[in-house]
Short mmCIF file of C-alpha atoms and ligand atoms in Angstrom, two decimals:
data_model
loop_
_atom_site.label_atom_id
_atom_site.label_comp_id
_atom_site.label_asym_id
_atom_site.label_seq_id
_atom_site.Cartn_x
_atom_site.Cartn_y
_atom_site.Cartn_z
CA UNK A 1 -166.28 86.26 5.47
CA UNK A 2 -167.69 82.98 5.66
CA UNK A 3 -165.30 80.82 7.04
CA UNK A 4 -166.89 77.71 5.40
CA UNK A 5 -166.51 75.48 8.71
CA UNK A 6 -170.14 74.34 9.52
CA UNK A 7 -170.63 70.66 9.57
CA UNK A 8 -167.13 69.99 10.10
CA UNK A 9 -165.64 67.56 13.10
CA UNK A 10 -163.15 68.90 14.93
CA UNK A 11 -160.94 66.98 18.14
CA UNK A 12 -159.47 69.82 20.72
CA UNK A 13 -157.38 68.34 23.67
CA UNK A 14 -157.72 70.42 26.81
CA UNK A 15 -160.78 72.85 26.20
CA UNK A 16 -162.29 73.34 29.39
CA UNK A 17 -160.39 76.48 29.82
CA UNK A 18 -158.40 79.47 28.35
CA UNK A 19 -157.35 79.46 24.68
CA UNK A 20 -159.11 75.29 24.07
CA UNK A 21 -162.26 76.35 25.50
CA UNK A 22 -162.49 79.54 23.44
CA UNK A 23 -161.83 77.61 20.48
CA UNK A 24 -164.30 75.22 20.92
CA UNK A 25 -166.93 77.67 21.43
CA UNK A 26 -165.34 79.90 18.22
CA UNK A 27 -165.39 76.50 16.06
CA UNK A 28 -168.94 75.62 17.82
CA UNK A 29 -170.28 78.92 16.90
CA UNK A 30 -169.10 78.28 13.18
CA UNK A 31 -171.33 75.12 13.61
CA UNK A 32 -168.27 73.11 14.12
CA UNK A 33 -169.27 69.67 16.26
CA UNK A 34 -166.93 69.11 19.11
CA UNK A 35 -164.69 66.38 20.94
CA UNK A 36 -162.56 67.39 23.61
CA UNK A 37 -160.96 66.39 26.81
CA UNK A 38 -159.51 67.65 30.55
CA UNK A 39 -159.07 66.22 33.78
CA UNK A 40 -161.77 67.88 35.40
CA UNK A 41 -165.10 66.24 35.09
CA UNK A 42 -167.26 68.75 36.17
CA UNK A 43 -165.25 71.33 33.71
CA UNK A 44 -165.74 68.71 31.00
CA UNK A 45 -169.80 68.29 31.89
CA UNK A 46 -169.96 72.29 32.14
CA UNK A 47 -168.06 72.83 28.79
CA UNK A 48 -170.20 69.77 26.72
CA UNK A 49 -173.51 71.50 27.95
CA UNK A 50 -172.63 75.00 26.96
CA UNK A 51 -171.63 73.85 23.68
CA UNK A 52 -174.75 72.01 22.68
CA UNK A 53 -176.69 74.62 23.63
CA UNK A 54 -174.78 76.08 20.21
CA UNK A 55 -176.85 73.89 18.46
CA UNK A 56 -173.62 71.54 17.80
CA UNK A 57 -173.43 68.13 18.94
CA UNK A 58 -170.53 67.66 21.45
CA UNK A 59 -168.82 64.70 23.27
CA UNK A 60 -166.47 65.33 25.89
CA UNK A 61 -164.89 62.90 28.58
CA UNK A 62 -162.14 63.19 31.29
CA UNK A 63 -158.64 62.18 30.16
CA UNK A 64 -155.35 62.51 30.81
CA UNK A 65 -152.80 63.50 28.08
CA UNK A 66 -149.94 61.64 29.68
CA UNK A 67 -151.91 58.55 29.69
CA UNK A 68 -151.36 57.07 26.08
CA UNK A 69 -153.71 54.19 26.24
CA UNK A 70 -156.53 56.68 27.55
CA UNK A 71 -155.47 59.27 25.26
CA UNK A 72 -155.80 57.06 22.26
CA UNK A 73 -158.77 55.19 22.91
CA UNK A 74 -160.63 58.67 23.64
CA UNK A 75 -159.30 59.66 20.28
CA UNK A 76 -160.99 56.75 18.58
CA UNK A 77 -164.09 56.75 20.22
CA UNK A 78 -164.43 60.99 19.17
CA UNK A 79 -164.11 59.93 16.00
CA UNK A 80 -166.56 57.47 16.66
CA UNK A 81 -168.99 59.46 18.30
CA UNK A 82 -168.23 62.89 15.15
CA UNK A 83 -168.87 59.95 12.62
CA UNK A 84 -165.26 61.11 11.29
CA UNK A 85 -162.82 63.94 11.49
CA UNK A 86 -162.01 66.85 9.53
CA UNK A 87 -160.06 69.08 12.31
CA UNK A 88 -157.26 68.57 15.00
CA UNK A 89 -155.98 71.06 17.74
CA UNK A 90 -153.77 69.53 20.21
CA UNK A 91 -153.70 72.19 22.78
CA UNK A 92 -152.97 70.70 26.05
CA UNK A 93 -149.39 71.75 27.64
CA UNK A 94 -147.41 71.06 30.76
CA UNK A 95 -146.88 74.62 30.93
CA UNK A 96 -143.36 76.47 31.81
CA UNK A 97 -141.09 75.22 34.89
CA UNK A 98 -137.50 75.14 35.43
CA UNK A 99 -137.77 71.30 38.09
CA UNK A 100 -134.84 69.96 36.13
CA UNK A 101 -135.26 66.75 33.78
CA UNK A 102 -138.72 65.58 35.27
CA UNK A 103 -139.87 68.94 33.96
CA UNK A 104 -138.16 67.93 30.25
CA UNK A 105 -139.56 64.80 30.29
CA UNK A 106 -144.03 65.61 31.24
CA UNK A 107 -143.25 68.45 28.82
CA UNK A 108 -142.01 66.36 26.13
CA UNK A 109 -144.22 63.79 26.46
CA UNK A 110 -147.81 66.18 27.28
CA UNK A 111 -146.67 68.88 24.18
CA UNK A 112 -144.17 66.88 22.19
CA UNK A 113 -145.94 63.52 22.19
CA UNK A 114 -149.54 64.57 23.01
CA UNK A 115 -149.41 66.42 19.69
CA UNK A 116 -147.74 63.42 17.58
CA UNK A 117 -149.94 60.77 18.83
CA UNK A 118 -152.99 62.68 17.95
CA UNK A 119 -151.43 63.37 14.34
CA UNK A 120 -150.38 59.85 13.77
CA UNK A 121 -154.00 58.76 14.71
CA UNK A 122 -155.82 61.43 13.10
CA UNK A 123 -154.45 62.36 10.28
CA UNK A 124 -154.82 59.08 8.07
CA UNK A 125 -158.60 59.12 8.84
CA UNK A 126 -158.36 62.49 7.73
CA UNK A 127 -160.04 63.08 3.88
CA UNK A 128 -159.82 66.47 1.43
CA UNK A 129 -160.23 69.67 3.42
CA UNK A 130 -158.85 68.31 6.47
CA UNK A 131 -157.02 70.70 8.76
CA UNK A 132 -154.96 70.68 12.15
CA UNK A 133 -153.27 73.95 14.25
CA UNK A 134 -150.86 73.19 16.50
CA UNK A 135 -150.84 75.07 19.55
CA UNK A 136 -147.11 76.76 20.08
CA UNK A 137 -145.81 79.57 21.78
CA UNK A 138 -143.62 82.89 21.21
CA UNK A 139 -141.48 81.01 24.04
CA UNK A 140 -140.59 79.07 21.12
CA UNK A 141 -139.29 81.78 18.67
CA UNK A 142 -138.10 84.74 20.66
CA UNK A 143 -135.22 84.44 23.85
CA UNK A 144 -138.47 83.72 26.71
CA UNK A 145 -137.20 84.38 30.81
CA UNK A 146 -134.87 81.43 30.61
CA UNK A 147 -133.46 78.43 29.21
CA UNK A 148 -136.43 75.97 29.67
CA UNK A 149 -138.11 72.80 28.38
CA UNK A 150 -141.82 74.35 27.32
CA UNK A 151 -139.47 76.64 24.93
CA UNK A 152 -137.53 74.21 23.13
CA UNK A 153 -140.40 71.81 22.94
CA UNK A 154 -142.66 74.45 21.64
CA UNK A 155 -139.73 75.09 19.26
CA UNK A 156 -140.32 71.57 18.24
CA UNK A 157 -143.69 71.76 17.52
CA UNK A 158 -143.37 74.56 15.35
CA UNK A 159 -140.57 72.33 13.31
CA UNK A 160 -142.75 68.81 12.95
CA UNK A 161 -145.60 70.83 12.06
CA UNK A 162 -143.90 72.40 8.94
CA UNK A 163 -143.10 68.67 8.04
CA UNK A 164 -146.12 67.20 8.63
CA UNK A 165 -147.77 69.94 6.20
CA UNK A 166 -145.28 69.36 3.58
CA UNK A 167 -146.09 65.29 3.78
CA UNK A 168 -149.62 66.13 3.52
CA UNK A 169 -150.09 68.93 1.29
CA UNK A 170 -150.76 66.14 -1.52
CA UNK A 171 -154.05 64.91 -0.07
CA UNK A 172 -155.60 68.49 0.65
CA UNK A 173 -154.87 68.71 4.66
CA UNK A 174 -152.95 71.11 5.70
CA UNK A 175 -151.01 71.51 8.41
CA UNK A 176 -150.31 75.15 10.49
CA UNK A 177 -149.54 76.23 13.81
CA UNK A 178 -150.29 79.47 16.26
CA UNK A 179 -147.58 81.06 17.86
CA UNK A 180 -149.78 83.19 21.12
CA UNK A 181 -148.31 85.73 22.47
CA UNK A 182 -148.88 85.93 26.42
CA UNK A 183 -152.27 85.68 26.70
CA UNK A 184 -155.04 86.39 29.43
CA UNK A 185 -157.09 84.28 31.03
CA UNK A 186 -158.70 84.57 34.82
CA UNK A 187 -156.93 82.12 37.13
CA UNK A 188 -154.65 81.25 34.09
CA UNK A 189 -150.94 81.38 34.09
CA UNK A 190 -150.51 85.13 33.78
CA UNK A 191 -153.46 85.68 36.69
CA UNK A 192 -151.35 83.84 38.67
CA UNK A 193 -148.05 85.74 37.41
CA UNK A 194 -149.66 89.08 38.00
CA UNK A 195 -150.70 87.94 41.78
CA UNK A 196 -147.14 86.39 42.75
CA UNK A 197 -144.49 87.91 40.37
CA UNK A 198 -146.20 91.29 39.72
CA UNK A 199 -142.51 93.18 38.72
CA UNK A 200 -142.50 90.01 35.54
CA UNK A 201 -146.27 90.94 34.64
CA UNK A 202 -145.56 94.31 34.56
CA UNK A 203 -142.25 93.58 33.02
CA UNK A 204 -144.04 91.76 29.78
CA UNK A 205 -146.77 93.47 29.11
CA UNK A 206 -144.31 96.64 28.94
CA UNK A 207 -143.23 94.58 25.71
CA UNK A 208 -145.80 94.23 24.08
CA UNK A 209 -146.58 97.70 21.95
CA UNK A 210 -150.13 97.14 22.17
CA UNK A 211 -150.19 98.08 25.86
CA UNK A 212 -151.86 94.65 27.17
CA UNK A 213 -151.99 90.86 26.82
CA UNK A 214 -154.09 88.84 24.29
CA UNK A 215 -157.48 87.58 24.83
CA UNK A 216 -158.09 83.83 24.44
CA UNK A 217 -160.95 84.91 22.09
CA UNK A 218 -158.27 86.57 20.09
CA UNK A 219 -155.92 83.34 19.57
CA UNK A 220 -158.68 81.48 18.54
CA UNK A 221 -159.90 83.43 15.80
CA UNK A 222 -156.51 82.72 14.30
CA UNK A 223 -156.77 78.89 15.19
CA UNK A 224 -160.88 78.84 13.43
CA UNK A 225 -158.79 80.77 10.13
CA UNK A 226 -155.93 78.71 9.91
CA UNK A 227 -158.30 75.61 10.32
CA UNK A 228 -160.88 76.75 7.62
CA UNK A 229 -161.21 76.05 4.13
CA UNK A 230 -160.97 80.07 3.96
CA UNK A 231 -157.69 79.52 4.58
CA UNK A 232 -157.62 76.97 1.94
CA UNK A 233 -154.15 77.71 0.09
CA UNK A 234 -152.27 78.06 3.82
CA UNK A 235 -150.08 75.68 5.09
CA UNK A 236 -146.67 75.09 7.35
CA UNK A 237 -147.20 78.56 8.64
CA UNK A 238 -146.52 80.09 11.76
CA UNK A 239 -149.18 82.67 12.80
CA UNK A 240 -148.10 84.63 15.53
CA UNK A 241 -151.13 86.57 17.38
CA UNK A 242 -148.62 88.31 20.31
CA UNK A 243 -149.82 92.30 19.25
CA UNK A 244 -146.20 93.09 18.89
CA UNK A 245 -144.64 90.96 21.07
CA UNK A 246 -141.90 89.18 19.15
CA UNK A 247 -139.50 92.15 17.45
CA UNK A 248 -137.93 89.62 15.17
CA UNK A 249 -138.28 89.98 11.63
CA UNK A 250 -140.36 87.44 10.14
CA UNK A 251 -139.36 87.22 6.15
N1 NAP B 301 -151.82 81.41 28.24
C1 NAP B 301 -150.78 81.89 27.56
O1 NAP B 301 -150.28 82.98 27.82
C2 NAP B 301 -150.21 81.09 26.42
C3 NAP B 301 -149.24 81.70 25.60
C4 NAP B 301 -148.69 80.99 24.56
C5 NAP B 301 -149.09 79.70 24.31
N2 NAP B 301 -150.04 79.12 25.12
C6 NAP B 301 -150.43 77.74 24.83
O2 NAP B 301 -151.83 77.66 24.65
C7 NAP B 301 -152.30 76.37 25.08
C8 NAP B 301 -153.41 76.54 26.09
O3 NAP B 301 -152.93 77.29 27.19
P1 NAP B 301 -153.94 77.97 28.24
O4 NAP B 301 -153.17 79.07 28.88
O5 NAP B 301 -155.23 78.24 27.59
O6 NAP B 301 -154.09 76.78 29.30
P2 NAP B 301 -155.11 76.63 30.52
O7 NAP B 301 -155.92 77.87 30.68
O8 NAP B 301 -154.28 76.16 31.66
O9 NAP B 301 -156.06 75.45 30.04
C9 NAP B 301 -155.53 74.20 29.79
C10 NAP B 301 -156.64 73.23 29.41
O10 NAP B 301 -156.06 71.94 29.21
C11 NAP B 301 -156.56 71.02 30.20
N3 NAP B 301 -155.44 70.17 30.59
C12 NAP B 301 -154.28 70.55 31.21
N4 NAP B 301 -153.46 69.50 31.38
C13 NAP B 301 -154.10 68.44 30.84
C14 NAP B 301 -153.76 67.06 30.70
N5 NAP B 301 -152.60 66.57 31.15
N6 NAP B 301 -154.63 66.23 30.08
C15 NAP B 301 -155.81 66.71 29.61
N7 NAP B 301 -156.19 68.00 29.71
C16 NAP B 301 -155.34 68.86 30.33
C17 NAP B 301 -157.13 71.90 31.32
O11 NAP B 301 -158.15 71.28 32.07
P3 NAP B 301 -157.80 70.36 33.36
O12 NAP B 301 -156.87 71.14 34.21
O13 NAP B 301 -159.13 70.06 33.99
O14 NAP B 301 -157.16 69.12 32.79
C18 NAP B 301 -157.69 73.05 30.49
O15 NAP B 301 -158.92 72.69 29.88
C19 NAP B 301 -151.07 75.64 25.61
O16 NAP B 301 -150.51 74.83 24.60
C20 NAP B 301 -150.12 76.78 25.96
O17 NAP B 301 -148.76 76.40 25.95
C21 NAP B 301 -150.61 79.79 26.17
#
């Protein structure tokens, strides 16, 4: 299937690693051109090289989701530098933690408002055709270890992106979200799990009925879809990619 992506700008927050970087190389690949962030500047050099050597033209720069006034004015200089922008995945997260309300809060404000500054900003430059994914979690649908901020935030997500895509739906962008599963990526989250809390690794991938965690590959096959004009007619959906994961009944 041709997924009908090349030429098309697209902004990813945190894809130097794990499920960002492995959609920027699955949008690059689709001849996709590229903005992105992370904190890590030799991660962000590493990632911009291997990406124009896709024949793509990329722009990447070290930022810091928290920081608003950073965050926005590397927004507006990737649009700058893409000449416009037709995509959006806001991917970066403060991750799971149970450190009380200062948890809460850099979770609400790195997934909650990381995601609706980016939307506010991007989506009126957006034209026809314009897409954004929003990056959840099953955390967010399915009871997830224990009652926690990245859960109910990712929760949240899931809710403003349904809105956003019904405000929108008039001027062609749509709006849609991935729900991953736990997913696998070398010194990631679960490589860490499965080092220091072996019994919960074991524990969840016993859940899922395909025998073994996603691949980041895998989510963001689903992300290049949803954000494609392939997927023209889809919006304020919740893909979830999990292999079995969730045992809810989705009607
Ligand atoms: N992995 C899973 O099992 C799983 C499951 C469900 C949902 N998800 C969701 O998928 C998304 C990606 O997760 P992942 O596991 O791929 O994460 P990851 O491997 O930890 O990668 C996170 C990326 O974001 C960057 N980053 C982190 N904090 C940042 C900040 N404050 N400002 C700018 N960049 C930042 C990181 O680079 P620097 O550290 O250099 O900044 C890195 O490029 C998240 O929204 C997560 O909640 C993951």
């Amino acid at each position: 299937m041709d997924l009908q992506l090349s030429g098309k700008r697209a902004i990813i927050t945190g894809a130097t690693k794990g499920i960002g970087k492995a959609i920027a190389q699955t949008l690059a690949q689709e001849g996709v051109d590229i903005a992105l962030c992370a904190r890590n500047l030799d991660e962000v050099e590493t990632t911009i090289a291997g990406l124009k050597q896709l024949g793509i033209n990329a722009y990447g720069e070290v930022v810091d989701i928290q920081n608003k006034q950073a965050y926005e004015s590397w927004l507006a200089k990737s649009v700058e530098q893409l000449g416009g922008i037709d995509l959006f995945v806001p991917n970066v997260s403060a991750g799971g933690g149970m450190d009380g309300e200062e948890n809460w809060q850099r979770c609400f404000e790195i997934d909650m408002l990381g995601t609706v500054r980016g939307c506010e900003i991007l989506l009126p430059l957006m034209k026809d055709g314009g897409a954004i994914c929003l990056i959840s979690s099953t955390a967010a649908v399915e009871n997830f270890i224990a009652p926690q901020a990245y859960n109910s935030i990712k929760a949240g997500l899931i809710n403003y992106a349904k809105h956003l895509s019904q405000l929108h739906a008039p001027r062609k962008i749509r709006v849609n979200t991935v729900s991953p599963g736990p997913v696998f990526i070398e010194e990631g989250a679960w490589d860490q799990i499965k080092e220091h809390m072996p019994e919960l690794y074991d524990t969840t991938v016993g859940q899922i009925p395909m025998g073994r965690m996603a691949s980041a590959e895998e989510i963001a096959n689903g992300v290049a879809f949803l954000l494609s004009p392939a997927a023209g007619f889809i919006t304020g959906a919740n893909l979830r990619i999990d292999g079995g994961f969730t045992k809810g009944i989705q009607y």
